[in-house]
Coordinates of C-alpha atoms in Angstrom, one line a residue:
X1 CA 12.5 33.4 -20.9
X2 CA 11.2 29.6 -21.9
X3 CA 7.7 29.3 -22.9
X4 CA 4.3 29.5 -20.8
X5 CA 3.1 26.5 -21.7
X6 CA -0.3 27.5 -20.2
X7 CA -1.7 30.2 -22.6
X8 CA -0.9 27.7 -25.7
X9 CA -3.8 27.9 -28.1
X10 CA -5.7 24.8 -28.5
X11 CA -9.0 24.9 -31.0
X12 CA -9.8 21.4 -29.8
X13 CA -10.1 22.4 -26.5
X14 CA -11.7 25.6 -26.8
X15 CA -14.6 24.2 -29.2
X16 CA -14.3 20.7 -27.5
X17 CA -18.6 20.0 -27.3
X18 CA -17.8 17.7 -24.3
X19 CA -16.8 20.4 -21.7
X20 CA -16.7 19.0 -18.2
X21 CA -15.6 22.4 -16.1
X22 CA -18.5 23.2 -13.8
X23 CA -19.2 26.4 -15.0
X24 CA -20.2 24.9 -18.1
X25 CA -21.9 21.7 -16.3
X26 CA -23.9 24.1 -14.4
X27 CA -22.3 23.2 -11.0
X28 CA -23.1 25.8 -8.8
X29 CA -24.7 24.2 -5.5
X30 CA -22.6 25.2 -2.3
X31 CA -21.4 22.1 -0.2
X32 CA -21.5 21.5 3.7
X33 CA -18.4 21.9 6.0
X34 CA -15.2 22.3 4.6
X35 CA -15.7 21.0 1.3
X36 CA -16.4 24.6 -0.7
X37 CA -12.3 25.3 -2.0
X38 CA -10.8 25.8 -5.5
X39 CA -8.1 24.9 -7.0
X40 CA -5.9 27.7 -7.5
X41 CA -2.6 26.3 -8.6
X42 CA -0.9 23.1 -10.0
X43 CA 3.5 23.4 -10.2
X44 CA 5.8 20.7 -10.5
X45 CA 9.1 19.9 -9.8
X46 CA 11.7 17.1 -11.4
X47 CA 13.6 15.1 -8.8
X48 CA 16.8 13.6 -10.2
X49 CA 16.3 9.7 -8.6
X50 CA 17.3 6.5 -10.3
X51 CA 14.2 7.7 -12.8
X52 CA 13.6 11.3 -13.3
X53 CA 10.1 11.8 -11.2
X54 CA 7.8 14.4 -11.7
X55 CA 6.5 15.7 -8.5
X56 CA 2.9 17.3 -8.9
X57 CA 1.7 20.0 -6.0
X58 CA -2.4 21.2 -6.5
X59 CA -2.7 24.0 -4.4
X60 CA -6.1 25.5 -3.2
X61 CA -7.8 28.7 -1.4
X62 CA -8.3 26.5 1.6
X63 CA -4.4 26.5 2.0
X64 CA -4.4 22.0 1.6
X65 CA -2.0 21.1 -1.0
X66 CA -2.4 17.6 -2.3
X67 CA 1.0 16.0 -3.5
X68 CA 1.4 13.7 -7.0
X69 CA 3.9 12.2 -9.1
X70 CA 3.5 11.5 -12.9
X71 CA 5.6 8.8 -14.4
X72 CA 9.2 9.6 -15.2
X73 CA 10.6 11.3 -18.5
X74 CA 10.6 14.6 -20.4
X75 CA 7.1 16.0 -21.8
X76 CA 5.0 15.6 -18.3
X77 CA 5.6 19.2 -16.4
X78 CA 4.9 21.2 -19.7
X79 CA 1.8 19.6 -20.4
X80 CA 1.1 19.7 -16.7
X81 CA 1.7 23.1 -17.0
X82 CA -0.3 23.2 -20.4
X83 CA -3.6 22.1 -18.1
X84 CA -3.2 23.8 -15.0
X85 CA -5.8 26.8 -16.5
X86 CA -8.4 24.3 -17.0
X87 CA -8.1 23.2 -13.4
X88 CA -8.1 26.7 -11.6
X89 CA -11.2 27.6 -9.8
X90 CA -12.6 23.6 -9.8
X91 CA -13.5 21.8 -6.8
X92 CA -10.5 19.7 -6.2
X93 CA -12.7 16.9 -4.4
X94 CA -14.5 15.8 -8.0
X95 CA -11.9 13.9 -9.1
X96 CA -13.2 11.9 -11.3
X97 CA -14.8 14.8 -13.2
X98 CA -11.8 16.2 -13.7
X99 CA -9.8 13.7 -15.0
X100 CA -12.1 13.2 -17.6
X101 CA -12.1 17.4 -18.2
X102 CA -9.1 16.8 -18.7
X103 CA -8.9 13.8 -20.8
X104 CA -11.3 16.0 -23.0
X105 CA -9.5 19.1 -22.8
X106 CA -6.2 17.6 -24.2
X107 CA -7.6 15.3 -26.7
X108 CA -5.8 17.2 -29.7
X109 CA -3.3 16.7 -27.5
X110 CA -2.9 13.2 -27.3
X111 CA -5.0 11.8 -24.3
X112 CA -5.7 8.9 -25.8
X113 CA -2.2 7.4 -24.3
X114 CA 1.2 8.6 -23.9
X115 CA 2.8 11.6 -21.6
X116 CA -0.1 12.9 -21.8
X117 CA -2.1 10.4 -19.7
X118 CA 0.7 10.1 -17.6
X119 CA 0.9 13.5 -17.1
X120 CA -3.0 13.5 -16.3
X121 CA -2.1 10.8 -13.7
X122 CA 0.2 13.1 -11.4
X123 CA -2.9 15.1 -11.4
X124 CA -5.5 13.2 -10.7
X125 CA -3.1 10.6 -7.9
X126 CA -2.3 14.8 -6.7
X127 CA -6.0 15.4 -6.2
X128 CA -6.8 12.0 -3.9
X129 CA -3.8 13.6 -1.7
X130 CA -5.9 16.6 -1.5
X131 CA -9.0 15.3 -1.2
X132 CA -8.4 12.5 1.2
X133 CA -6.5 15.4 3.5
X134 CA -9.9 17.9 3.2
X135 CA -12.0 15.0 4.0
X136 CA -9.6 13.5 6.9
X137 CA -9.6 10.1 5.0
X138 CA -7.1 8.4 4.0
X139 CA -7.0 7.6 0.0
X140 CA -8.1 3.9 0.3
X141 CA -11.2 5.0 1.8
X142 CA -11.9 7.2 -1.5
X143 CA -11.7 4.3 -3.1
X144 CA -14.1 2.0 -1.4
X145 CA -12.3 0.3 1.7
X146 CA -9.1 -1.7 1.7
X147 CA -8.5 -5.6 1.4
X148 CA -5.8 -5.6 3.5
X149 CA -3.7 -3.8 5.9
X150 CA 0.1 -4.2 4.5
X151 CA 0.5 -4.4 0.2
X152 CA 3.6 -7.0 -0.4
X153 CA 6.4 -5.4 -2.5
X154 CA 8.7 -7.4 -4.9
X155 CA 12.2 -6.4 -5.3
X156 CA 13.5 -5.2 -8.9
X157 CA 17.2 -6.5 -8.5
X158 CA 20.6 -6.1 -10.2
X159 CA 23.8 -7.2 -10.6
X160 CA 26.9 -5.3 -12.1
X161 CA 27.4 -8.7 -13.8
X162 CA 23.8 -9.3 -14.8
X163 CA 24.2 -11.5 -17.4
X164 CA 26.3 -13.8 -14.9
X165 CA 23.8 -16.7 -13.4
X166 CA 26.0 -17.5 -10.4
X167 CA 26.2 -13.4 -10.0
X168 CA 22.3 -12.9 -9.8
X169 CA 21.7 -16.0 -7.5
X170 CA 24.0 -14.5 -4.9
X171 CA 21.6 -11.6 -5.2
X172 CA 18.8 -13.0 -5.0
X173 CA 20.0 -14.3 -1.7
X174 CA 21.2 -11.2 -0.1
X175 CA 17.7 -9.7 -1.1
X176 CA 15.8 -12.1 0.4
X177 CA 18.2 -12.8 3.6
X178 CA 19.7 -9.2 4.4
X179 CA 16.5 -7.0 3.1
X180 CA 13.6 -9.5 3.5
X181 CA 12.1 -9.6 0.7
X182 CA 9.9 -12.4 -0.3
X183 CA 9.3 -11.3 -3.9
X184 CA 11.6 -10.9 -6.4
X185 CA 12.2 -9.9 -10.2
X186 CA 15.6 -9.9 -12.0
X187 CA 16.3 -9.2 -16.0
X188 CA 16.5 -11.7 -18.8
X189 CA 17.2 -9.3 -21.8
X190 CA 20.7 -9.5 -20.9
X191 CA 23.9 -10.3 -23.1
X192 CA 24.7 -14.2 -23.7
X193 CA 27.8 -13.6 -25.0
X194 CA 26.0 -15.2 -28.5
X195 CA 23.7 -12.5 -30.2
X196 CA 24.4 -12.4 -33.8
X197 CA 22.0 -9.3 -34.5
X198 CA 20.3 -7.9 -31.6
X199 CA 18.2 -5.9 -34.1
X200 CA 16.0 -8.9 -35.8
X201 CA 14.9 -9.8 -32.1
X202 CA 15.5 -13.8 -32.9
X203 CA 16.3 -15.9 -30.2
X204 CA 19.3 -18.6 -30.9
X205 CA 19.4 -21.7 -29.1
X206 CA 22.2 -20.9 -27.1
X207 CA 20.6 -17.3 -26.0
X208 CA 17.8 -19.2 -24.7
X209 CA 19.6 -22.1 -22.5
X210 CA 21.7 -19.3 -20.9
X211 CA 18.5 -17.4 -19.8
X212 CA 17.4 -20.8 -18.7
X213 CA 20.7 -21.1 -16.8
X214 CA 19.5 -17.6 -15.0
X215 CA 15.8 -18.5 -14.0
X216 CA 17.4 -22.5 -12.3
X217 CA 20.4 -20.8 -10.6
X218 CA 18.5 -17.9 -9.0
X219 CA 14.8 -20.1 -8.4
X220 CA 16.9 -22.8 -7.0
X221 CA 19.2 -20.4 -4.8
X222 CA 16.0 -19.0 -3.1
X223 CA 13.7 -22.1 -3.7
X224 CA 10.1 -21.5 -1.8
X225 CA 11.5 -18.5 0.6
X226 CA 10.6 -16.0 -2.7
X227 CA 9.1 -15.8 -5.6
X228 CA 10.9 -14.7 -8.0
X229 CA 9.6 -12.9 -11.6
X230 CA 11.9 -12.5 -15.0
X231 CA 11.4 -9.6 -16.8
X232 CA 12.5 -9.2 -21.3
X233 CA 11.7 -5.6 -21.4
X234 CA 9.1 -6.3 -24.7
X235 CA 12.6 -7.3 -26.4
X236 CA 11.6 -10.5 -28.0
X237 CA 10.3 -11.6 -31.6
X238 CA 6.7 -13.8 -31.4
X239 CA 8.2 -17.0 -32.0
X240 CA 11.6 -16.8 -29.9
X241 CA 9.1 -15.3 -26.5
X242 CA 7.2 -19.1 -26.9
X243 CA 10.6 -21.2 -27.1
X244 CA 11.5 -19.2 -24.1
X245 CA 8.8 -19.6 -22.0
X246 CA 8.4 -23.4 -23.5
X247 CA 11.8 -23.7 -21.9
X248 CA 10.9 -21.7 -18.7
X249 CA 8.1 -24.0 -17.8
X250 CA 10.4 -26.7 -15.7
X251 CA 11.3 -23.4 -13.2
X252 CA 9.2 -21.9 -10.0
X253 CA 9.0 -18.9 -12.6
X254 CA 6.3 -16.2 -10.8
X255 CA 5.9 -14.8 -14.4
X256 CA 7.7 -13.7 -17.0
X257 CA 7.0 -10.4 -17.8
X258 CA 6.7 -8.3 -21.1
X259 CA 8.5 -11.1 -23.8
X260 CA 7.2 -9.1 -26.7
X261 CA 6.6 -5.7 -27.7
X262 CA 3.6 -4.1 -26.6
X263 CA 1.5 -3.0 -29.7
X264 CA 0.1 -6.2 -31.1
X265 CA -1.8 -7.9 -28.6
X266 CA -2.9 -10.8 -30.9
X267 CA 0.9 -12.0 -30.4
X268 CA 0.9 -11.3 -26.9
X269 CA -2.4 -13.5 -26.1
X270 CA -0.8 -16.3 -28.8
X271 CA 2.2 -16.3 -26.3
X272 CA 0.1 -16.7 -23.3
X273 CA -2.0 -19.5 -25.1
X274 CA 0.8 -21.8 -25.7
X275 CA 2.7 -21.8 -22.3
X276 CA 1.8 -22.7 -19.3
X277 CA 4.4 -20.3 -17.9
X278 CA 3.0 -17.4 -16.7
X279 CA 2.7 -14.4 -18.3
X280 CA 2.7 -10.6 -17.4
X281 CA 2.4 -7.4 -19.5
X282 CA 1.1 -4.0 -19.3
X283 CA 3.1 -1.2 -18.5
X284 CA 2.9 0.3 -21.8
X285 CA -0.6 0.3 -22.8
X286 CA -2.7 3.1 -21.2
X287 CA -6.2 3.8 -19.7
X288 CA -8.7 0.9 -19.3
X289 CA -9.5 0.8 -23.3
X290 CA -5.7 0.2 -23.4
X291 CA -5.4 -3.1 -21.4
X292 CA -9.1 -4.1 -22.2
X293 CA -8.2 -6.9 -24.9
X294 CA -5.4 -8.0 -22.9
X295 CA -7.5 -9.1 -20.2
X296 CA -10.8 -9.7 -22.4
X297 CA -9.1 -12.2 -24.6
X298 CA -6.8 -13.6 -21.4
X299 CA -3.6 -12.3 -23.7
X300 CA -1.8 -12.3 -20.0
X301 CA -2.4 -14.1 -16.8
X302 CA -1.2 -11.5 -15.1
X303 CA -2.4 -7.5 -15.8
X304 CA 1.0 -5.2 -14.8
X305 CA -0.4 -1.8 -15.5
X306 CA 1.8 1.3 -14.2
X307 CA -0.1 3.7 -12.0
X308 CA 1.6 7.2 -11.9
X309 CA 1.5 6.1 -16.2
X310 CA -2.1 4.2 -17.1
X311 CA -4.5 7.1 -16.1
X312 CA -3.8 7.5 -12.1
X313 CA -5.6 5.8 -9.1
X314 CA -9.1 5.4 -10.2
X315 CA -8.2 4.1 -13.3
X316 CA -6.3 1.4 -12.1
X317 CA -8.6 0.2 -10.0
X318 CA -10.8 0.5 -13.0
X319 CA -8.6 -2.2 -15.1
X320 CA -8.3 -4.2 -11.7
X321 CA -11.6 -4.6 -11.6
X322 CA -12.2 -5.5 -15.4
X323 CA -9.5 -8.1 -14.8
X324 CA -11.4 -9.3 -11.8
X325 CA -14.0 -11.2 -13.7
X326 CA -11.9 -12.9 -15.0
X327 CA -10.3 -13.8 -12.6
X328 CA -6.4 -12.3 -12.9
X329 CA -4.4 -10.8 -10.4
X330 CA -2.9 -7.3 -10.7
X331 CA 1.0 -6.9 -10.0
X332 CA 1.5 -2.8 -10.5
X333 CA 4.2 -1.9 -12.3
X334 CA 6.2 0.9 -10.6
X335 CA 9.5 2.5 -11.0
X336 CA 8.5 6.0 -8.6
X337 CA 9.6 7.6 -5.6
X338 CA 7.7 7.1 -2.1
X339 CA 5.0 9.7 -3.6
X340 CA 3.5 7.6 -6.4
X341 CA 4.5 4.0 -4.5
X342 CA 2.3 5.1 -1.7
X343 CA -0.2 6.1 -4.5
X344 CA 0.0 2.4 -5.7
X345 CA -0.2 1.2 -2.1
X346 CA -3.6 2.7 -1.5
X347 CA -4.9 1.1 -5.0
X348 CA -3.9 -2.0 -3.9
X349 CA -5.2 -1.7 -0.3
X350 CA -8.3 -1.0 -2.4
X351 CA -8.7 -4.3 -5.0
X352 CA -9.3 -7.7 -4.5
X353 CA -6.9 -9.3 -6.6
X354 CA -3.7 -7.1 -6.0
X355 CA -1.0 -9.6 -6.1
X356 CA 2.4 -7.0 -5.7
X357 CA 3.6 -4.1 -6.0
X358 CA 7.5 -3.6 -7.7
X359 CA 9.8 -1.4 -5.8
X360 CA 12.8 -0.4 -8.2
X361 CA 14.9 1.5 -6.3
X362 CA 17.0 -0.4 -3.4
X363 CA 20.0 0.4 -4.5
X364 CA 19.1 4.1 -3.9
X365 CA 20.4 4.7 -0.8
X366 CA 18.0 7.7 -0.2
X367 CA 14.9 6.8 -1.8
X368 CA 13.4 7.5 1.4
X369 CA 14.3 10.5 2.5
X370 CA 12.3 12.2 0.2
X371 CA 9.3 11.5 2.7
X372 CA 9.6 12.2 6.3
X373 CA 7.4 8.5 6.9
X374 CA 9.4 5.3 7.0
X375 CA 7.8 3.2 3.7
X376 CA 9.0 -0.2 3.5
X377 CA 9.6 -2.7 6.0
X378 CA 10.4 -6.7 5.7
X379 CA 9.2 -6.3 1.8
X380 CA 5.7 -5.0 2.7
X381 CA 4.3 -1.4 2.9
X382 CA 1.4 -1.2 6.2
X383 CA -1.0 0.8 4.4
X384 CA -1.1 4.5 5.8
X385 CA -4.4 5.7 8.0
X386 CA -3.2 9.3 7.8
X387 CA -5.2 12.0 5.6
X388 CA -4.5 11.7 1.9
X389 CA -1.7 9.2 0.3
X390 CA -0.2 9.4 4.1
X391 CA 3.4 10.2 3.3
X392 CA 4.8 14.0 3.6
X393 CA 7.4 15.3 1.3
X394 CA 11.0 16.0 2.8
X395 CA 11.1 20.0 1.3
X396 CA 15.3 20.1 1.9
X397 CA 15.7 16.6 0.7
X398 CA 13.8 17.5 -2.5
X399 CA 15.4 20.6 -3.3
X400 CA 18.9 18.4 -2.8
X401 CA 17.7 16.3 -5.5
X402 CA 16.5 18.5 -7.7
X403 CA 17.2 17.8 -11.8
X404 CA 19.8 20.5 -12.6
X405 CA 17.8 23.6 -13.8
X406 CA 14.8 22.6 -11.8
X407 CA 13.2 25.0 -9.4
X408 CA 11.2 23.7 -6.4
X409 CA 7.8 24.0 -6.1
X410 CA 5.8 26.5 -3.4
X411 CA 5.6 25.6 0.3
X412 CA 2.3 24.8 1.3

């Protein structure tokens, strides 16, 4: 018998002085129509894709089950699991409220950032299902009104011989004239063929011209039918990420994403200071407070926060926003199934300055069965007007997918 991560004792969150439940907030007043339910459940379930997602279910009184997804990896469903007591009884539809109960609740716990936030973020993107289905809105509408009617997706692509120029060109071309996408990204932390120590994360000359020789073949191959992002996977020191995007600067390059590693933001704003190619990061800071300095001191020209990982829905429209005074565009970073991507598509419906959203999983061949909706079309995503995220999960095509071990969550 594993562990019940649920009755794990916690002083921080039993003496916590910022308690948000509405018992202790005094929330008591009953609500018109429909909108008097509890929460009386929150299960998860691991889906074995080209990432392994964590599926969130809320379950409530009412019977209305709103469907999540927390960003990939080990850690999530046991914490999720861990605050599923401090969500029974709540009123599913005050969402932000209970993020932030939980933010408190788990702050021994890590909240801050980590799987913890992500695994808040299943919740809370769980909860606009739920409450956009009780309310008979869809989620865009929770979150002020949409922009626009379709959310353009750029294409994560790969090669079996990545590191091949001619390879990835060809690619790029198929993409763009067999599966219609207009937006792009391929990988430049590939082998050269001339790493002397991939550990130092120094940049020869000879690394650098054969990135450059990936960025001309595949920009040229597609010229202005697509644009076309490069992504380092924070791989690079400070010093070989500006040579590189010195040398990128000739190129159609969209951006160039994540050239160092994430923790020290006064390199990554020196990077984006000194090139006029542009640059993208954010996938690995988390919350607001995390990407705050990154768009505060322009450190990026373009903010890529992830949303099933940053803090959910609200919260990405939160850094949006921030970024919006200054004027940068938001390109969501997203490696999900259909349930978080749609999550991501009402976000972006919902900002001003959402630029695209990545779709990382083409060469999954059932990506989207797990919904019973058709997703994406022509490399855009019409954004849903149904109740909640507007995409159903596909029970039998879940179960089939299932991590091994994993037991599916309850019907509804």
């Amino acid at each position: 018998m594993g562990i019940d991560y649920s009755q794990l004792r916690d002083p921080n969150a039993e003496y916590t002085m910022r308690e948000l439940s509405a018992e202790t907030m005094g929330i008591t007043r009953e609500r018109g129509g429909d909108r008097d339910l509890e929460i009386t459940d929150v299960q998860t379930t691991m889906v074995d894709g080209n990432f392994p997602w964590t599926l969130v279910r809320v379950y409530t009184d009412a019977g209305i089950v709103g469907t999540g997804e927390a960003y990939w990896g080990a850690g999530a469903p046991e914490l999720i699991k861990r605050m599923a007591p401090f969500l029974r009884g709540e009123n599913p539809l005050d969402i932000d409220r209970l993020t932030e109960h939980l933010v408190q609740k788990m702050s021994g716990e890590g909240s801050i950032g980590g799987v913890t936030v992500t695994a808040i973020s299943g919740i809370e993107i769980a909860l606009h299902d739920l409450a956009g289905k009780v309310l008979d809105v869809p989620a865009y509408q929770l979150l002020g009104g949409k922009y626009r009617d379709e959310i353009r997706v750029y294409c994560d692509c790969h090669t079996e011989e990545e590191a091949d120029p001619i390879a990835c060109a060809d690619e790029a071309e198929r993409v763009v004239d067999d599966l219609g996408y207009d937006a792009l990204k391929f990988d430049l932390d590939v082998p050269s063929g001339h790493e002397k120590d991939r550990a130092n994360r120094h940049l020869r000359e000879p690394e650098i011209e054969h990135k450059a020789s990936i960025v001309e073949a595949v920009t040229d191959r597609v010229g202005s039918r697509a644009d076309v992002a490069f992504d380092c996977h924070w791989t690079f020191s400070g010093g070989s990420a500006k040579r590189l995007a010195r040398r990128l600067e000739e190129y159609d390059v969209w951006w160039l994403e994540d050239p160092v590693p994430p923790e020290n933001h006064d390199v990554q704003r020196e990077i984006s200071h000194q090139t006029s190619t542009p640059i993208a990061a954010g996938e690995n800071v988390y919350r607001t407070h995390g990407q705050r300095r990154l768009i505060e001191e322009q450190a990026v020209d373009i903010i890529a926060p992830d949303m099933p990982k940053v803090g959910g829905m609200r919260e990405t429209q939160k850094i949006a926003d921030l970024a919006d005074l200054y004027y940068m565009p938001v390109a969501m970073h997203n490696v999900a199934s259909p349930i978080a991507t749609m999550g991501g598509v009402h976000v972006a419906a919902s900002i001003s300055n959402s630029l695209a959203l990545e779709y990382h999983s083409y060469e999954l061949g059932w990506w989207e069965d797990l919904v019973e909706e058709d997703v994406i079309e022509d490399g855009y995503i019409e954004v849903p007007e149904e109740p909640g995220l507007g995409v159903t999960l596909d029970m039998d095509a879940v179960a089939e997918r299932m991590v091994d071990g994993e037991e599916l969550f309850d019907e509804t």
